[in-house]
C-alpha cells in the first residue's frame, strides 16, 4: 500500500494540456445538491493550483490538478463503472472515498436539537473500502485508475422522519460534515489490499483465515476475497468442507 498525502495529493501522469476540458462550468444540479462532506473533500483535491468541476468530454470531474482527475464519492460505488472507465481512458483518475473512523451524531427536530450529541459506536477502517470495491473489482486493473481512501472524523446530522421505518428509530441522515482527515491510502492495484493484513497469510487460504489475518469480521474478508478473485489476483485452489480456498495467481 502506498500512503498518500491528503493535503498535497500525489500527482502522476499526463499534463493538463492533454485534456479536452474547461474549468468551472455553469452551476449544475450536482453542485446544487452537493453536501458539505463532498464539498470539503473536493476543495482539498482542487487546492494549490487545481480546478473544481471540470468538464472532461461528456462527464464532469470533481477536480483536476496537474493532469490528474479526482472524483469524490461519499456514497456507494454502484453505478460508477461507466464514468470511471470513460475518465480513465482520457487520463489518470483517482476515485476518492471517505470512511468515518469517528462520527458525532446530532439529532434535530422542528423545534431544534433533540437530546445531546453522541458518538457513534461504529468505527470505520481503511480496509472497509472493500464494501465498495465489490461493485467494480476489475477497475483497479486499469493503469490510469486508482482509489484513495480517506479516514475521517465526521459530524452527522439526522432529522426525525415519520415515514422512516420506526425499527431504525425514525431518524434520517440529512448531512455529513467533515471535521478532520486522520489517515489515508491510495490503492493502485488490487494486490494493494494485502497491505491491510495484520499478520501473515498462508496459502491456500479461506475467508476465515483471511479474516484472522486482517483482524476483521468474516464479512469483510468475504468481500476482499471476492475482489481479489474477480480482479484476477487469486484463483480457487479447492475446498475445505463447503468453504472455498484461494491461492495467488
XYZ file of C-alpha atoms in Angstrom:
249
model
C 0.000 0.000 0.000
C 1.255 3.447 -0.878
C 0.260 6.078 1.664
C -0.648 9.364 0.056
C -0.550 12.923 1.327
C -4.153 14.053 1.543
C -3.418 17.750 1.916
C -0.992 17.568 -1.036
C -2.315 14.737 -3.252
C 0.496 12.976 -5.081
C 0.385 13.636 -8.799
C 1.336 11.367 -11.657
C 0.613 11.007 -15.337
C -0.007 13.420 -18.187
C -0.172 17.199 -18.146
C -3.423 19.108 -18.177
C -2.883 20.053 -21.820
C -3.870 16.515 -22.765
C -7.427 17.150 -21.575
C -10.108 18.472 -23.852
C -11.773 20.280 -20.957
C -12.585 23.619 -19.377
C -12.744 24.531 -15.700
C -15.656 25.828 -13.642
C -18.636 25.208 -15.945
C -22.032 26.799 -15.155
C -23.777 25.781 -11.920
C -25.055 22.218 -12.261
C -27.647 20.171 -10.407
C -24.763 18.181 -8.906
C -23.331 21.320 -7.270
C -26.729 22.475 -6.043
C -27.321 19.114 -4.334
C -23.766 18.817 -3.014
C -23.344 18.020 0.671
C -20.718 19.639 2.910
C -18.596 16.482 3.189
C -18.335 16.157 -0.589
C -17.646 19.877 -0.971
C -14.871 19.839 1.646
C -13.094 16.878 0.063
C -13.447 18.351 -3.428
C -11.877 21.583 -2.210
C -8.970 19.611 -0.719
C -8.129 17.980 -4.033
C -8.708 21.133 -6.100
C -6.448 23.247 -3.845
C -2.986 24.576 -4.716
C -3.437 25.181 -8.411
C -6.200 22.723 -9.237
C -9.682 23.370 -10.626
C -13.074 22.178 -9.420
C -15.970 20.983 -11.582
C -14.051 20.359 -14.790
C -15.771 19.164 -17.955
C -13.994 16.094 -19.345
C -15.705 15.034 -22.549
C -19.277 14.007 -21.573
C -18.597 13.957 -17.820
C -17.693 16.489 -15.131
C -14.775 15.621 -12.836
C -14.943 16.978 -9.294
C -11.378 18.273 -9.527
C -8.395 18.256 -11.865
C -4.896 19.027 -10.659
C -1.679 18.668 -12.655
C -3.480 16.496 -15.191
C -4.961 14.067 -12.653
C -8.734 13.886 -12.275
C -10.265 13.404 -8.832
C -13.784 12.097 -8.355
C -15.191 12.259 -4.809
C -17.773 9.609 -3.956
C -19.160 9.743 -0.428
C -21.739 7.014 -1.105
C -21.881 3.697 -2.917
C -19.708 2.859 -5.939
C -22.702 1.159 -7.539
C -23.334 2.668 -10.958
C -19.966 4.467 -11.165
C -18.310 1.979 -13.517
C -19.176 3.683 -16.799
C -17.970 7.111 -15.694
C -14.740 5.753 -14.196
C -13.927 3.727 -17.315
C -14.564 6.732 -19.553
C -12.417 9.081 -17.465
C -9.602 6.526 -17.222
C -9.455 6.362 -20.999
C -8.747 10.114 -21.033
C -6.057 10.173 -18.340
C -5.209 9.381 -14.707
C -8.241 9.368 -12.411
C -8.403 8.919 -8.635
C -11.678 7.898 -7.024
C -11.771 9.381 -3.510
C -13.905 7.731 -0.820
C -14.222 8.786 2.843
C -14.706 6.288 5.658
C -15.585 7.642 9.106
C -13.297 6.445 11.901
C -15.234 8.574 14.360
C -18.691 10.040 13.908
C -20.528 12.554 16.084
C -24.304 12.187 15.681
C -26.535 15.225 16.157
C -30.320 14.830 16.038
C -32.598 17.730 15.194
C -36.340 18.217 15.195
C -38.522 21.098 14.034
C -38.029 22.654 17.453
C -34.238 22.421 17.343
C -31.624 19.992 18.726
C -33.055 16.750 20.091
C -31.079 15.377 23.005
C -27.327 15.571 23.410
C -24.834 14.815 20.610
C -23.431 11.309 20.871
C -20.531 9.423 19.361
C -21.445 6.525 17.096
C -20.315 3.115 18.396
C -19.273 2.198 14.841
C -15.662 2.867 13.875
C -14.638 2.619 10.240
C -11.304 1.313 8.987
C -9.431 1.842 5.712
C -9.901 -1.823 4.785
C -13.670 -1.274 4.728
C -13.176 0.105 1.216
C -13.820 -3.478 0.068
C -17.509 -2.785 0.780
C -17.430 -0.548 -2.313
C -14.751 -2.232 -4.435
C -17.086 -5.216 -4.905
C -19.044 -3.027 -7.350
C -16.035 -2.581 -9.677
C -13.397 -5.210 -8.829
C -11.733 -5.071 -12.252
C -11.297 -1.281 -12.456
C -8.032 -1.327 -10.490
C -6.554 -3.348 -13.351
C -6.682 -0.165 -15.457
C -3.292 1.617 -15.372
C -4.944 5.055 -15.186
C -7.280 4.263 -12.294
C -6.685 4.286 -8.545
C -8.743 4.619 -5.378
C -7.869 6.915 -2.492
C -9.454 6.026 0.842
C -9.533 8.800 3.419
C -10.184 8.036 7.077
C -12.217 10.859 8.544
C -13.804 12.271 11.637
C -17.297 13.455 10.782
C -20.382 15.100 12.192
C -23.658 13.554 11.057
C -26.919 15.491 11.169
C -30.157 13.495 11.483
C -33.760 14.646 11.456
C -36.861 12.775 12.536
C -38.834 11.385 9.609
C -42.262 9.923 10.485
C -42.234 7.966 7.216
C -38.987 6.170 8.050
C -39.024 2.641 9.443
C -39.510 3.010 13.204
C -37.352 -0.070 13.850
C -34.466 2.168 12.758
C -35.573 4.885 15.129
C -37.364 7.036 12.556
C -34.262 9.219 12.051
C -32.848 10.079 8.628
C -29.338 11.282 7.804
C -29.542 14.630 6.012
C -25.969 15.877 6.177
C -22.390 14.726 6.766
C -19.791 17.298 7.738
C -16.016 16.838 7.635
C -14.241 17.537 10.923
C -10.805 16.115 10.136
C -8.830 13.784 7.871
C -6.770 11.476 10.060
C -5.309 8.938 7.620
C -5.398 7.813 4.030
C -4.151 5.317 1.496
C -4.089 5.138 -2.288
C -4.719 1.790 -3.941
C -3.140 1.483 -7.382
C -3.909 -2.199 -7.931
C -5.991 -4.866 -6.222
C -2.872 -6.547 -4.815
C -2.500 -3.469 -2.590
C -5.317 -4.883 -0.444
C -2.762 -7.283 1.011
C -1.212 -4.254 2.695
C -4.131 -4.332 5.134
C -3.046 -7.715 6.528
C -2.291 -7.592 10.237
C -0.493 -10.949 10.250
C 0.940 -13.500 7.809
C -1.451 -15.310 5.496
C -0.556 -18.803 4.330
C -1.767 -20.271 1.031
C -4.181 -21.702 0.281
C -6.475 -19.638 2.454
C -10.180 -19.356 3.101
C -12.186 -16.378 4.226
C -11.846 -17.329 7.893
C -8.054 -17.367 7.620
C -8.190 -14.089 5.712
C -10.420 -12.546 8.390
C -7.970 -13.595 11.108
C -5.029 -12.121 9.176
C -6.939 -8.872 8.676
C -8.248 -8.768 12.259
C -11.635 -8.047 10.692
C -15.045 -9.771 10.572
C -15.539 -12.624 8.113
C -17.976 -10.434 6.145
C -15.126 -8.045 5.276
C -12.854 -10.963 4.366
C -15.504 -12.397 2.031
C -15.702 -9.104 0.134
C -11.936 -8.825 -0.073
C -11.720 -12.414 -1.362
C -14.360 -11.570 -3.973
C -12.412 -8.501 -5.120
C -9.110 -10.376 -5.341
C -10.626 -13.241 -7.292
C -12.587 -11.107 -9.778
C -9.579 -8.871 -10.361
C -7.551 -11.926 -11.340
C -5.218 -11.722 -8.329
C -6.305 -15.076 -6.880
C -7.922 -18.244 -8.103
C -9.831 -21.086 -6.470
C -7.442 -23.716 -5.112
C -10.008 -26.166 -3.779
C -12.361 -26.526 -0.854
C -12.196 -27.162 2.852
C -15.599 -28.591 3.591
C -18.004 -26.170 1.913
C -15.593 -23.233 2.107
C -13.589 -22.153 -0.946
C -9.809 -21.931 -0.691
C -7.787 -19.395 -2.677
C -4.221 -19.013 -3.894
C -2.421 -16.219 -5.656
C -2.176 -16.465 -9.435
